[in-house]
Amino acid sequence: QLQLVESGGGLVQPGGSLRLSCAASGSTFGDFAIGWFRQAPGKEREAVACTTGSGISTNYADSVEGRFIISRDNAKNTAYLHMNNLSPEDTAIYYCAADSKNKYDLRCFPSRFGHWGQGTQVTVSS
């Protein structure tokens, strides 16, 4: 049974950067597609970025394209979300999720992902 634990969130000033980590355990990490999602107060959970099992193919939301990078190190059983040029609009709880059904699928919508971490808070404020 796959378990995911996010870390790396915190308070950052506008224009700053953070790297979120998603540590996996309990299964072969490379067999899972990974997605990063976020949810701000009063808003639905939205996709941020997704990647296939290998980490080679990626898919980004328009709002983060060019600013965020999703990556993974399967040898370390960890996925990452590198966030750059952060703005207050990026403030949210960030979740990583894993899909065991199709590691090649790049579609980035929440319902396909059956495994979720607990989330980590990212607050962008001066």
PDB file of C-alpha atoms in Angstrom:
ATOM      1  CA  GLN A   1       0.000   0.000   0.000  1.00  0.00           C
ATOM      2  CA  LEU A   2       1.513   3.268  -1.115  1.00  0.00           C
ATOM      3  CA  GLN A   3       1.826   6.092   1.386  1.00  0.00           C
ATOM      4  CA  LEU A   4       2.750   9.658   0.543  1.00  0.00           C
ATOM      5  CA  VAL A   5       4.061  12.382   2.820  1.00  0.00           C
ATOM      6  CA  GLU A   6       4.516  15.951   1.631  1.00  0.00           C
ATOM      7  CA  SER A   7       6.993  18.346   3.156  1.00  0.00           C
ATOM      8  CA  GLY A   8       8.733  21.599   2.376  1.00  0.00           C
ATOM      9  CA  GLY A   9       5.886  24.037   2.675  1.00  0.00           C
ATOM     10  CA  GLY A  10       6.082  27.221   4.638  1.00  0.00           C
ATOM     11  CA  LEU A  11       6.002  30.980   4.456  1.00  0.00           C
ATOM     12  CA  VAL A  12       7.777  32.637   1.568  1.00  0.00           C
ATOM     13  CA  GLN A  13       7.846  36.172   0.227  1.00  0.00           C
ATOM     14  CA  PRO A  14       6.455  37.024  -3.198  1.00  0.00           C
ATOM     15  CA  GLY A  15       9.026  36.261  -5.836  1.00  0.00           C
ATOM     16  CA  GLY A  16      10.607  33.599  -3.702  1.00  0.00           C
ATOM     17  CA  SER A  17      11.014  29.900  -4.253  1.00  0.00           C
ATOM     18  CA  LEU A  18      10.212  26.684  -2.458  1.00  0.00           C
ATOM     19  CA  ARG A  19      10.779  23.040  -3.153  1.00  0.00           C
ATOM     20  CA  LEU A  20       8.121  20.640  -2.014  1.00  0.00           C
ATOM     21  CA  SER A  21       8.916  16.988  -1.517  1.00  0.00           C
ATOM     22  CA  CYS A  22       6.666  13.964  -1.661  1.00  0.00           C
ATOM     23  CA  ALA A  23       8.183  10.938   0.012  1.00  0.00           C
ATOM     24  CA  ALA A  24       6.652   7.611  -0.910  1.00  0.00           C
ATOM     25  CA  SER A  25       6.776   4.274   0.812  1.00  0.00           C
ATOM     26  CA  GLY A  26       5.099   0.911   0.603  1.00  0.00           C
ATOM     27  CA  SER A  27       5.336   0.228  -3.111  1.00  0.00           C
ATOM     28  CA  THR A  28       7.506   0.657  -6.182  1.00  0.00           C
ATOM     29  CA  PHE A  29       7.466   4.373  -6.787  1.00  0.00           C
ATOM     30  CA  GLY A  30       8.171   4.185 -10.501  1.00  0.00           C
ATOM     31  CA  ASP A  31       4.943   2.268 -11.056  1.00  0.00           C
ATOM     32  CA  PHE A  32       2.896   5.355 -10.194  1.00  0.00           C
ATOM     33  CA  ALA A  33       2.124   8.501 -12.076  1.00  0.00           C
ATOM     34  CA  ILE A  34       2.450  11.495  -9.749  1.00  0.00           C
ATOM     35  CA  GLY A  35       0.435  14.671  -9.551  1.00  0.00           C
ATOM     36  CA  TRP A  36       0.694  17.832  -7.509  1.00  0.00           C
ATOM     37  CA  PHE A  37      -2.540  19.590  -6.632  1.00  0.00           C
ATOM     38  CA  ARG A  38      -3.443  22.556  -4.510  1.00  0.00           C
ATOM     39  CA  GLN A  39      -6.464  23.867  -2.713  1.00  0.00           C
ATOM     40  CA  ALA A  40      -6.940  27.412  -1.522  1.00  0.00           C
ATOM     41  CA  PRO A  41      -9.648  28.434   0.961  1.00  0.00           C
ATOM     42  CA  GLY A  42     -13.037  28.565  -0.714  1.00  0.00           C
ATOM     43  CA  LYS A  43     -11.798  26.996  -3.921  1.00  0.00           C
ATOM     44  CA  GLU A  44     -11.858  23.533  -5.396  1.00  0.00           C
ATOM     45  CA  ARG A  45      -8.770  21.440  -5.548  1.00  0.00           C
ATOM     46  CA  GLU A  46      -6.930  22.145  -8.762  1.00  0.00           C
ATOM     47  CA  ALA A  47      -4.186  20.475 -10.689  1.00  0.00           C
ATOM     48  CA  VAL A  48      -0.726  21.992 -10.599  1.00  0.00           C
ATOM     49  CA  ALA A  49       1.455  19.491 -12.418  1.00  0.00           C
ATOM     50  CA  CYS A  50       1.580  15.809 -13.248  1.00  0.00           C
ATOM     51  CA  THR A  51       4.217  13.440 -14.469  1.00  0.00           C
ATOM     52  CA  THR A  52       4.466   9.883 -15.685  1.00  0.00           C
ATOM     53  CA  GLY A  53       6.179   7.077 -13.846  1.00  0.00           C
ATOM     54  CA  SER A  54       9.542   7.831 -15.388  1.00  0.00           C
ATOM     55  CA  GLY A  55       9.329  11.566 -14.761  1.00  0.00           C
ATOM     56  CA  ILE A  56      10.269  12.324 -18.354  1.00  0.00           C
ATOM     57  CA  SER A  57       6.862  13.553 -19.492  1.00  0.00           C
ATOM     58  CA  THR A  58       5.203  16.404 -17.621  1.00  0.00           C
ATOM     59  CA  ASN A  59       1.980  18.356 -17.724  1.00  0.00           C
ATOM     60  CA  TYR A  60       1.518  21.782 -16.120  1.00  0.00           C
ATOM     61  CA  ALA A  61      -1.407  23.998 -15.359  1.00  0.00           C
ATOM     62  CA  ASP A  62      -1.354  27.247 -17.296  1.00  0.00           C
ATOM     63  CA  SER A  63      -1.103  29.186 -14.052  1.00  0.00           C
ATOM     64  CA  VAL A  64       2.243  27.625 -13.149  1.00  0.00           C
ATOM     65  CA  GLU A  65       3.761  26.889 -16.547  1.00  0.00           C
ATOM     66  CA  GLY A  66       7.256  28.278 -16.677  1.00  0.00           C
ATOM     67  CA  ARG A  67       7.415  28.832 -12.921  1.00  0.00           C
ATOM     68  CA  PHE A  68       7.030  25.367 -11.439  1.00  0.00           C
ATOM     69  CA  ILE A  69       8.866  22.161 -12.242  1.00  0.00           C
ATOM     70  CA  ILE A  70       7.718  18.696 -11.309  1.00  0.00           C
ATOM     71  CA  SER A  71      10.383  16.046 -11.019  1.00  0.00           C
ATOM     72  CA  ARG A  72      11.007  12.741  -9.363  1.00  0.00           C
ATOM     73  CA  ASP A  73      13.867  10.603  -8.174  1.00  0.00           C
ATOM     74  CA  ASN A  74      12.574   7.073  -8.212  1.00  0.00           C
ATOM     75  CA  ALA A  75      15.739   5.738  -6.600  1.00  0.00           C
ATOM     76  CA  LYS A  76      14.897   7.924  -3.600  1.00  0.00           C
ATOM     77  CA  ASN A  77      11.157   7.269  -3.806  1.00  0.00           C
ATOM     78  CA  THR A  78      10.559  10.998  -3.845  1.00  0.00           C
ATOM     79  CA  ALA A  79       8.781  13.447  -6.106  1.00  0.00           C
ATOM     80  CA  TYR A  80       9.368  17.174  -6.061  1.00  0.00           C
ATOM     81  CA  LEU A  81       7.662  20.377  -6.986  1.00  0.00           C
ATOM     82  CA  HIS A  82      10.090  23.221  -7.538  1.00  0.00           C
ATOM     83  CA  MET A  83       8.187  26.476  -7.251  1.00  0.00           C
ATOM     84  CA  ASN A  84       9.707  29.718  -8.454  1.00  0.00           C
ATOM     85  CA  ASN A  85       8.565  33.321  -8.650  1.00  0.00           C
ATOM     86  CA  LEU A  86       5.813  32.676  -6.164  1.00  0.00           C
ATOM     87  CA  SER A  87       2.915  35.048  -5.772  1.00  0.00           C
ATOM     88  CA  PRO A  88       0.151  35.328  -3.147  1.00  0.00           C
ATOM     89  CA  GLU A  89      -2.160  33.552  -5.594  1.00  0.00           C
ATOM     90  CA  ASP A  90      -0.059  30.438  -5.087  1.00  0.00           C
ATOM     91  CA  THR A  91      -1.044  30.268  -1.426  1.00  0.00           C
ATOM     92  CA  ALA A  92      -2.748  26.930  -0.831  1.00  0.00           C
ATOM     93  CA  ILE A  93      -2.390  23.523   0.678  1.00  0.00           C
ATOM     94  CA  TYR A  94      -0.356  21.473  -1.743  1.00  0.00           C
ATOM     95  CA  TYR A  95      -0.960  17.762  -2.111  1.00  0.00           C
ATOM     96  CA  CYS A  96       0.880  15.077  -3.956  1.00  0.00           C
ATOM     97  CA  ALA A  97      -1.030  12.156  -5.357  1.00  0.00           C
ATOM     98  CA  ALA A  98      -0.231   8.878  -7.060  1.00  0.00           C
ATOM     99  CA  ASP A  99      -2.075   6.897  -9.706  1.00  0.00           C
ATOM    100  CA  SER A 100      -1.387   3.181  -9.814  1.00  0.00           C
ATOM    101  CA  LYS A 101      -3.656   2.483 -12.777  1.00  0.00           C
ATOM    102  CA  ASN A 102      -1.635   3.956 -15.603  1.00  0.00           C
ATOM    103  CA  LYS A 103       1.859   5.255 -15.041  1.00  0.00           C
ATOM    104  CA  TYR A 104       1.983   6.541 -18.608  1.00  0.00           C
ATOM    105  CA  ASP A 105      -1.087   8.750 -18.311  1.00  0.00           C
ATOM    106  CA  LEU A 106      -0.316  12.469 -18.299  1.00  0.00           C
ATOM    107  CA  ARG A 107      -3.847  13.668 -17.685  1.00  0.00           C
ATOM    108  CA  CYS A 108      -3.911  15.861 -14.607  1.00  0.00           C
ATOM    109  CA  PHE A 109      -7.261  15.695 -12.888  1.00  0.00           C
ATOM    110  CA  PRO A 110      -7.812  14.739  -9.245  1.00  0.00           C
ATOM    111  CA  SER A 111     -10.221  11.829  -9.589  1.00  0.00           C
ATOM    112  CA  ARG A 112      -7.785   9.549 -11.367  1.00  0.00           C
ATOM    113  CA  PHE A 113      -5.421   9.591  -8.405  1.00  0.00           C
ATOM    114  CA  GLY A 114      -6.177   7.084  -5.693  1.00  0.00           C
ATOM    115  CA  HIS A 115      -3.365   7.836  -3.260  1.00  0.00           C
ATOM    116  CA  TRP A 116      -2.971  11.176  -1.550  1.00  0.00           C
ATOM    117  CA  GLY A 117      -0.667  12.742   0.960  1.00  0.00           C
ATOM    118  CA  GLN A 118      -1.805  14.865   3.865  1.00  0.00           C
ATOM    119  CA  GLY A 119      -0.822  18.141   2.255  1.00  0.00           C
ATOM    120  CA  THR A 120       1.642  20.866   3.100  1.00  0.00           C
ATOM    121  CA  GLN A 121       0.782  24.533   3.506  1.00  0.00           C
ATOM    122  CA  VAL A 122       2.392  27.095   1.246  1.00  0.00           C
ATOM    123  CA  THR A 123       1.824  30.713   2.169  1.00  0.00           C
ATOM    124  CA  VAL A 124       3.154  33.483  -0.037  1.00  0.00           C
ATOM    125  CA  SER A 125       3.050  36.794   1.752  1.00  0.00           C
ATOM    126  CA  SER A 126       5.199  39.790   2.520  1.00  0.00           C
TER     127      SER A 126
END
